[in-house]
């Protein structure tokens, strides 16, 4: 039975203190067998026909869930040991090659990130977590191996003791002794509080200095939110943060008592925008890089659009944005257009893609740096950093084949990268090149989507394909209207209604 097999597999999890080396020594074939065994776990009731009488053993299902959670924790501990061993091996090889001490180990975190299918920033944090657990917090590592802590809660313990010296961190690890079950039933806040208190008792001066230094890390960030919204987040010192929130709250309460029908949260949000931008509407001018098909704009097609800096937006929302901002001024193909409105001016730039493949029309230049027009092409094509699993904003427009090695300044040889990934790409042993995109039919073979192939110093290769632009036909089929897929959802009358304001 699947449940019995699952219990046997869970029983093979590495014991405390020995899981890392044992898993690291497992041959590739054995590792594949373990992965296939986990994938094969299926409750018997899952295969019962609809209306069947076979019921799963509920107690066994809970035991299976708990066992798999312990297995995940043990695997995380094994990954930490392997990452530290890999880092030591890389540094040793670089030392033998004569690499200066302060340059050894660069690129290790990026390789860990690629292997774990994580972003480079996340890979750096995982590498730091692994070093802290293996070298300075053995009791926490033992708790992770035994399943008494998961990877996130082990991360909390490491984070709250990061300001301590290696000796003090080891002492805090012994004091908390997570592998004894001291945190059984404890939530995240309880673990954080215990770690902070222990760290402060060990070195109050350093903890106080850390709090003072935290003010230098204040910043404002923007992240996409569902339904064409965004999260505008400010990391502020506690006094300033409380003061800002109190001022917005008082303003909202005043307007609400005066009869304003907006909710308290809406008034606070509107006041924040108005105070920051200095204009009633909050926007005086903006360049909207909205990528959409002509069918979506004029024929009421359901193909979603893409807003650079945000992501995918619904077709109807994109049409509403364009139809409510004013009358579009006619312009020559490829030229900037301006829309005059009573509130603000929206600049639109039309881009054209190759039929079927979605590849942007190419541009070329002999310049050392990418000209502004070509940078806009790459920004629209790549959207975010092209390194696999990294979705950071584009900061550098990079030559895939370096310019000093004869790489041309072309759309095909250009890639949008974040600053960290661009620097990592230049490290010894790292190479990058373009590859033809794999297509499903011969009709889509010319002008396929841009493919970037990255090769790490260990010889592993990772591919990154440019995200599909709106209207891209991934299967090579001819373009069709949304009504073909959704029946009468978009009938002719509805399409005419949408086409008129557009």
Coordinates of N, CA and C in Angstrom, one line a residue, residues 15-199:
X15 N 19.5 10.1 10.6 CA 19.3 10.5 12.0 C 20.1 11.7 12.4
X16 N 19.8 12.2 13.6 CA 20.5 13.5 14.0 C 22.0 13.3 14.0
X17 N 22.7 14.3 13.4 CA 24.1 14.3 13.4 C 24.8 13.6 12.3
X18 N 24.0 12.8 11.6 CA 24.7 12.0 10.5 C 23.9 12.2 9.2
X19 N 22.8 12.9 9.1 CA 22.0 13.0 7.9 C 22.8 13.6 6.8
X20 N 23.5 14.7 7.1 CA 24.2 15.5 6.0 C 25.2 14.6 5.2
X21 N 26.2 14.1 5.9 CA 27.2 13.3 5.1 C 26.6 12.1 4.4
X22 N 25.6 11.4 5.1 CA 25.0 10.2 4.5 C 24.3 10.6 3.2
X23 N 23.5 11.7 3.2 CA 22.8 12.1 2.0 C 23.8 12.5 0.9
X24 N 24.8 13.3 1.4 CA 25.8 13.8 0.4 C 26.5 12.7 -0.3
X25 N 26.6 11.5 0.3 CA 27.3 10.4 -0.3 C 26.4 9.5 -1.1
X26 N 25.1 9.8 -1.1 CA 24.2 8.9 -1.9 C 24.5 9.1 -3.4
X27 N 24.7 8.1 -4.2 CA 24.9 8.2 -5.6 C 23.7 8.8 -6.3
X28 N 23.9 9.3 -7.5 CA 22.8 9.9 -8.2 C 21.7 9.0 -8.5
X29 N 22.0 7.7 -8.7 CA 21.0 6.7 -9.0 C 20.1 6.5 -7.8
X30 N 20.7 6.4 -6.6 CA 20.0 6.2 -5.4 C 19.1 7.5 -5.1
X31 N 19.7 8.6 -5.3 CA 18.9 9.9 -5.1 C 17.6 9.9 -6.0
X32 N 17.8 9.4 -7.2 CA 16.6 9.4 -8.1 C 15.6 8.4 -7.6
X33 N 16.0 7.3 -7.0 CA 15.1 6.3 -6.5 C 14.3 6.9 -5.3
X34 N 15.0 7.7 -4.5 CA 14.3 8.3 -3.3 C 13.3 9.3 -3.8
X35 N 13.7 10.1 -4.8 CA 12.7 11.1 -5.4 C 11.5 10.4 -6.0
X36 N 11.7 9.3 -6.7 CA 10.6 8.6 -7.3 C 9.7 7.9 -6.3
X37 N 10.3 7.5 -5.2 CA 9.6 6.9 -4.1 C 8.6 7.9 -3.4
X38 N 9.1 9.1 -3.2 CA 8.3 10.1 -2.6 C 7.2 10.5 -3.6
X39 N 7.5 10.6 -4.9 CA 6.5 11.0 -5.8 C 5.4 9.9 -5.9
X40 N 5.7 8.7 -5.6 CA 4.7 7.6 -5.8 C 3.7 7.5 -4.6
X41 N 3.9 8.3 -3.6 CA 3.0 8.3 -2.4 C 1.7 8.8 -2.8
X42 N 0.7 7.9 -2.8 CA -0.7 8.2 -3.1 C -1.6 7.5 -2.2
X43 N -2.5 8.2 -1.5 CA -3.5 7.5 -0.7 C -4.3 6.6 -1.5
X44 N -4.7 5.4 -1.0 CA -5.5 4.5 -1.8 C -6.8 5.0 -2.2
X45 N -7.4 5.9 -1.4 CA -8.7 6.4 -1.7 C -8.6 7.4 -2.9
X46 N -7.4 7.9 -3.2 CA -7.3 8.8 -4.4 C -7.6 8.1 -5.7
X47 N -7.4 6.7 -5.7 CA -7.7 6.0 -6.9 C -9.1 5.3 -6.9
X48 N -9.8 5.5 -5.9 CA -11.2 4.9 -5.9 C -12.1 5.7 -6.9
X49 N -13.0 5.0 -7.6 CA -13.9 5.6 -8.5 C -14.8 6.6 -7.7
X50 N -15.4 7.5 -8.5 CA -16.3 8.5 -7.9 C -17.5 7.7 -7.3
X51 N -17.8 8.0 -6.1 CA -19.0 7.3 -5.5 C -18.6 5.9 -4.8
X52 N -17.2 5.6 -4.9 CA -16.8 4.3 -4.3 C -16.8 4.4 -2.8
X53 N -16.7 3.2 -2.2 CA -16.8 3.0 -0.8 C -15.5 3.0 -0.1
X54 N -14.4 2.9 -0.8 CA -13.1 2.8 -0.2 C -12.7 4.1 0.5
X55 N -12.3 4.1 1.7 CA -12.0 5.3 2.5 C -10.5 5.1 3.0
X56 N -9.8 6.3 3.0 CA -8.4 6.2 3.5 C -8.4 6.2 5.0
X57 N -7.3 5.7 5.5 CA -7.1 5.7 7.0 C -6.7 7.1 7.4
X58 N -7.5 7.8 8.0 CA -7.2 9.2 8.3 C -6.0 9.4 9.2
X59 N -5.9 8.5 10.2 CA -4.7 8.5 11.1 C -3.4 8.3 10.3
X60 N -3.5 7.4 9.4 CA -2.3 7.1 8.6 C -2.0 8.3 7.7
X61 N -3.0 9.0 7.2 CA -2.7 10.2 6.3 C -2.0 11.2 7.2
X62 N -2.4 11.5 8.4 CA -1.8 12.5 9.2 C -0.3 12.0 9.6
X63 N -0.1 10.7 9.8 CA 1.2 10.2 10.1 C 2.1 10.4 8.9
X64 N 1.5 10.2 7.7 CA 2.3 10.4 6.5 C 2.7 11.9 6.3
X65 N 1.7 12.8 6.5 CA 2.0 14.2 6.4 C 3.2 14.6 7.4
X66 N 3.1 14.1 8.6 CA 4.1 14.4 9.6 C 5.5 13.8 9.2
X67 N 5.4 12.6 8.7 CA 6.7 12.0 8.3 C 7.3 12.7 7.1
X68 N 6.5 13.2 6.2 CA 7.1 13.9 5.0 C 7.6 15.3 5.5
X69 N 7.0 15.9 6.5 CA 7.5 17.1 7.0 C 8.9 16.9 7.7
X70 N 9.0 15.8 8.4 CA 10.3 15.5 9.0 C 11.4 15.2 7.9
X71 N 10.9 14.6 6.8 CA 11.8 14.3 5.7 C 12.3 15.6 5.0
X72 N 11.4 16.6 4.9 CA 11.7 17.9 4.3 C 12.8 18.6 5.2
X73 N 12.6 18.5 6.5 CA 13.6 19.1 7.4 C 14.9 18.4 7.3
X74 N 14.9 17.1 7.3 CA 16.2 16.4 7.1 C 16.9 16.7 5.8
X75 N 16.1 16.9 4.8 CA 16.7 17.2 3.5 C 17.2 18.6 3.5
X76 N 16.6 19.6 4.2 CA 17.1 20.9 4.4 C 18.5 20.9 5.1
X77 N 18.6 20.1 6.1 CA 19.8 20.0 6.9 C 20.9 19.4 6.0
X78 N 20.5 18.4 5.1 CA 21.5 17.8 4.2 C 22.0 18.8 3.2
X79 N 21.0 19.6 2.7 CA 21.4 20.7 1.7 C 22.4 21.7 2.4
X80 N 22.2 22.0 3.7 CA 23.1 22.9 4.3 C 24.5 22.4 4.4
X81 N 24.6 21.1 4.8 CA 25.9 20.5 4.8 C 26.6 20.4 3.4
X82 N 25.8 20.1 2.4 CA 26.3 20.0 1.1 C 26.8 21.4 0.6
X83 N 26.0 22.4 0.9 CA 26.4 23.7 0.4 C 27.7 24.2 1.1
X84 N 27.9 23.9 2.4 CA 29.2 24.2 3.0 C 30.3 23.5 2.4
X85 N 30.1 22.2 2.2 CA 31.2 21.4 1.6 C 31.5 21.9 0.2
X86 N 30.5 22.2 -0.6 CA 30.7 22.8 -1.9 C 31.5 24.1 -1.9
X87 N 31.2 24.9 -0.9 CA 31.9 26.2 -0.8 C 33.3 26.0 -0.4
X88 N 33.6 25.0 0.5 CA 35.0 24.7 0.9 C 35.8 24.2 -0.3
X89 N 35.1 23.3 -1.1 CA 35.8 22.7 -2.3 C 36.1 23.8 -3.3
X90 N 35.2 24.7 -3.6 CA 35.4 25.8 -4.5 C 36.6 26.7 -4.1
X91 N 36.6 27.0 -2.8 CA 37.6 27.9 -2.3 C 39.0 27.2 -2.3
X92 N 39.0 25.9 -2.1 CA 40.2 25.2 -2.1 C 40.8 25.1 -3.6
X93 N 39.9 24.9 -4.5 CA 40.3 24.9 -5.9 C 40.8 26.2 -6.4
X94 N 40.1 27.3 -5.9 CA 40.6 28.7 -6.3 C 41.9 29.0 -5.6
X95 N 42.1 28.5 -4.4 CA 43.4 28.8 -3.8 C 44.5 28.1 -4.5
X96 N 44.3 26.9 -5.0 CA 45.3 26.1 -5.8 C 45.6 26.8 -7.1
X97 N 44.5 27.6 -7.6 CA 44.7 28.3 -8.9 C 45.3 29.6 -8.7
X98 N 45.6 30.0 -7.5 CA 46.2 31.3 -7.2 C 45.3 32.5 -7.1
X99 N 44.0 32.2 -6.9 CA 43.1 33.3 -6.8 C 43.3 34.0 -5.4
X100 N 43.3 35.4 -5.4 CA 43.5 36.1 -4.1 C 42.5 35.7 -3.1
X101 N 42.9 35.8 -1.8 CA 42.0 35.3 -0.7 C 40.6 36.1 -0.7
X102 N 40.7 37.4 -0.9 CA 39.4 38.1 -0.8 C 38.5 37.9 -2.0
X103 N 39.0 37.2 -3.0 CA 38.1 36.9 -4.2 C 37.6 35.5 -4.3
X104 N 38.1 34.7 -3.3 CA 37.6 33.3 -3.3 C 36.2 33.1 -2.9
X105 N 35.5 32.2 -3.5 CA 34.1 32.0 -3.1 C 33.1 32.8 -3.8
X106 N 33.5 33.8 -4.6 CA 32.5 34.6 -5.3 C 31.9 33.7 -6.4
X107 N 30.6 33.8 -6.4 CA 29.8 32.9 -7.4 C 29.3 31.7 -6.8
X108 N 29.7 31.3 -5.6 CA 29.2 30.1 -4.9 C 27.7 30.2 -4.6
X109 N 27.3 31.3 -4.0 CA 25.9 31.5 -3.7 C 25.1 31.5 -5.0
X110 N 25.6 32.0 -6.1 CA 24.8 32.0 -7.3 C 24.6 30.6 -7.8
X111 N 25.6 29.7 -7.7 CA 25.5 28.3 -8.1 C 24.5 27.6 -7.2
X112 N 24.6 27.9 -5.9 CA 23.6 27.2 -5.0 C 22.2 27.6 -5.3
X113 N 22.0 28.9 -5.7 CA 20.7 29.4 -6.1 C 20.2 28.7 -7.3
X114 N 21.0 28.5 -8.3 CA 20.6 27.9 -9.5 C 20.2 26.4 -9.3
X115 N 21.0 25.7 -8.5 CA 20.8 24.3 -8.2 C 19.5 24.1 -7.4
X116 N 19.2 25.1 -6.5 CA 17.9 25.0 -5.7 C 16.8 25.7 -6.4
X117 N 16.9 26.2 -7.6 CA 15.9 26.9 -8.3 C 15.4 28.1 -7.6
X118 N 16.3 28.9 -7.0 CA 16.0 30.1 -6.3 C 16.7 31.3 -6.9
X119 N 16.3 32.5 -6.5 CA 16.9 33.7 -7.0 C 18.3 33.8 -6.4
X120 N 19.2 34.6 -7.0 CA 20.5 34.8 -6.5 C 20.5 35.4 -5.1
X121 N 19.6 36.3 -4.8 CA 19.5 36.9 -3.5 C 19.1 35.8 -2.4
X122 N 18.1 35.0 -2.8 CA 17.7 33.9 -1.9 C 18.9 32.9 -1.8
X123 N 19.6 32.6 -2.8 CA 20.8 31.7 -2.7 C 21.8 32.3 -1.8
X124 N 22.0 33.6 -1.8 CA 23.0 34.1 -0.8 C 22.6 33.9 0.6
X125 N 21.3 34.1 0.9 CA 20.8 33.9 2.2 C 20.9 32.4 2.6
X126 N 20.6 31.5 1.7 CA 20.7 30.1 2.0 C 22.1 29.7 2.3
X127 N 23.0 30.3 1.6 CA 24.5 29.9 1.8 C 24.9 30.4 3.2
X128 N 24.5 31.6 3.5 CA 24.8 32.1 4.9 C 24.1 31.3 6.0
X129 N 22.9 30.9 5.7 CA 22.2 30.0 6.7 C 23.0 28.7 6.9
X130 N 23.4 28.1 5.8 CA 24.1 26.8 5.8 C 25.4 27.0 6.6
X131 N 26.2 28.0 6.4 CA 27.5 28.2 7.1 C 27.2 28.4 8.6
X132 N 26.2 29.2 9.0 CA 25.9 29.4 10.4 C 25.5 28.1 11.1
X133 N 24.7 27.3 10.4 CA 24.2 26.1 11.0 C 25.3 25.1 11.2
X134 N 26.1 24.9 10.2 CA 27.1 23.9 10.2 C 28.3 24.2 11.1
X135 N 28.7 25.5 11.1 CA 30.0 25.8 11.8 C 29.7 26.5 13.1
X136 N 28.6 27.0 13.4 CA 28.4 27.8 14.6 C 27.2 27.3 15.5
X137 N 26.2 26.7 14.9 CA 25.0 26.3 15.6 C 24.6 24.8 15.4
X138 N 25.5 23.9 15.9 CA 25.2 22.5 15.7 C 24.0 22.0 16.3
X139 N 23.5 22.5 17.5 CA 22.3 22.1 18.1 C 21.1 22.4 17.3
X140 N 21.1 23.6 16.7 CA 20.0 24.0 15.8 C 20.0 23.1 14.6
X141 N 21.2 22.8 14.0 CA 21.2 21.9 12.9 C 20.7 20.5 13.2
X142 N 21.0 20.0 14.4 CA 20.5 18.7 14.9 C 19.0 18.7 15.0
X143 N 18.5 19.8 15.5 CA 17.0 19.9 15.5 C 16.4 19.9 14.2
X144 N 17.0 20.5 13.2 CA 16.5 20.5 11.8 C 16.6 19.1 11.2
X145 N 17.7 18.4 11.5 CA 17.8 17.1 11.0 C 16.8 16.1 11.5
X146 N 16.4 16.3 12.8 CA 15.5 15.4 13.5 C 14.0 15.8 13.2
X147 N 13.8 16.9 12.6 CA 12.4 17.4 12.3 C 11.8 18.2 13.4
X148 N 12.6 18.5 14.5 CA 12.0 19.4 15.5 C 11.9 20.8 15.1
X149 N 12.6 21.2 14.1 CA 12.6 22.6 13.5 C 12.5 22.4 12.0
X150 N 11.7 23.3 11.4 CA 11.8 23.4 9.9 C 12.8 24.4 9.5
X151 N 13.0 24.5 8.2 CA 14.0 25.4 7.7 C 13.8 26.9 8.0
X152 N 12.5 27.3 8.0 CA 12.2 28.7 8.2 C 12.5 29.0 9.7
X153 N 12.1 28.2 10.6 CA 12.4 28.5 12.0 C 13.8 28.4 12.4
X154 N 14.6 27.5 11.7 CA 16.0 27.5 11.9 C 16.6 28.8 11.4
X155 N 16.0 29.3 10.3 CA 16.5 30.6 9.7 C 16.2 31.7 10.7
X156 N 15.1 31.7 11.4 CA 14.8 32.7 12.4 C 15.9 32.8 13.5
X157 N 16.3 31.6 14.0 CA 17.3 31.5 15.0 C 18.6 32.0 14.5
X158 N 19.0 31.7 13.3 CA 20.2 32.2 12.8 C 20.1 33.7 12.6
X159 N 19.0 34.2 12.1 CA 18.9 35.7 11.9 C 19.0 36.5 13.1
X160 N 18.4 36.0 14.2 CA 18.4 36.8 15.5 C 19.7 36.7 16.2
X161 N 20.6 35.8 15.8 CA 21.9 35.8 16.4 C 23.0 36.2 15.5
X162 N 22.6 36.8 14.4 CA 23.6 37.2 13.4 C 24.6 38.2 13.8
X163 N 24.2 39.1 14.8 CA 25.1 40.1 15.3 C 26.2 39.6 16.3
X164 N 26.1 38.4 16.7 CA 27.0 37.9 17.8 C 28.2 37.3 17.1
X165 N 29.2 37.2 18.0 CA 30.5 36.6 17.5 C 30.2 35.1 17.4
X166 N 31.2 34.3 16.8 CA 31.0 32.9 16.7 C 30.9 32.2 18.0
X167 N 31.7 32.7 19.0 CA 31.6 32.1 20.4 C 30.3 32.3 21.0
X168 N 29.8 33.6 21.0 CA 28.5 33.9 21.6 C 27.4 33.2 20.9
X169 N 27.5 33.1 19.6 CA 26.4 32.4 18.9 C 26.4 30.9 19.3
X170 N 27.5 30.3 19.4 CA 27.6 28.9 19.9 C 27.0 28.8 21.3
X171 N 27.3 29.7 22.1 CA 26.7 29.7 23.5 C 25.2 29.8 23.5
X172 N 24.7 30.7 22.7 CA 23.2 30.8 22.6 C 22.6 29.5 22.0
X173 N 23.3 28.9 21.1 CA 22.8 27.7 20.5 C 22.7 26.6 21.6
X174 N 23.7 26.6 22.5 CA 23.7 25.6 23.6 C 22.7 25.9 24.6
X175 N 22.4 27.2 24.8 CA 21.4 27.6 25.8 C 20.0 27.2 25.4
X176 N 19.7 27.5 24.1 CA 18.4 27.2 23.6 C 18.2 25.7 23.3
X177 N 19.3 25.0 22.8 CA 19.2 23.6 22.6 C 17.9 23.1 22.0
X178 N 17.7 23.6 20.7 CA 16.5 23.3 20.1 C 16.2 21.8 19.9
X179 N 17.3 21.0 19.8 CA 17.1 19.6 19.6 C 16.6 18.8 20.8
X180 N 16.5 19.5 22.0 CA 15.9 18.9 23.1 C 14.4 19.0 23.2
X181 N 13.8 19.7 22.2 CA 12.4 19.9 22.2 C 11.9 21.1 22.9
X182 N 12.8 22.0 23.2 CA 12.4 23.2 24.0 C 11.5 24.1 23.1
X183 N 11.5 24.0 21.8 CA 10.6 24.8 21.0 C 9.4 24.0 20.5
X184 N 9.1 22.8 21.0 CA 8.0 22.0 20.6 C 6.7 22.8 20.9
X185 N 5.9 23.0 19.9 CA 4.7 23.8 20.1 C 4.8 25.3 20.0
X186 N 6.1 25.8 19.9 CA 6.3 27.2 19.9 C 6.1 27.8 18.5
X187 N 5.5 29.0 18.4 CA 5.3 29.6 17.1 C 6.5 30.5 16.8
X188 N 6.4 31.2 15.6 CA 7.6 32.0 15.2 C 7.9 33.1 16.2
X189 N 6.9 33.8 16.7 CA 7.1 34.9 17.6 C 7.8 34.4 18.9
X190 N 7.4 33.2 19.4 CA 8.1 32.7 20.6 C 9.5 32.4 20.4
X191 N 9.8 31.8 19.2 CA 11.2 31.5 18.9 C 12.1 32.8 18.7
X192 N 11.5 33.8 18.0 CA 12.2 35.0 17.9 C 12.5 35.7 19.2
X193 N 11.5 35.7 20.1 CA 11.6 36.3 21.4 C 12.7 35.6 22.2
X194 N 12.7 34.3 22.2 CA 13.7 33.5 23.0 C 15.1 33.8 22.4
X195 N 15.3 33.8 21.1 CA 16.6 34.1 20.5 C 17.1 35.5 20.8
X196 N 16.2 36.5 20.7 CA 16.6 37.8 21.0 C 17.0 38.0 22.5
X197 N 16.2 37.4 23.4 CA 16.6 37.5 24.8 C 17.9 36.9 25.1
X198 N 18.2 35.7 24.5 CA 19.4 35.0 24.8 C 20.6 35.8 24.2
X199 N 20.4 36.4 23.0 CA 21.4 37.2 22.3 C 21.8 38.4 23.2

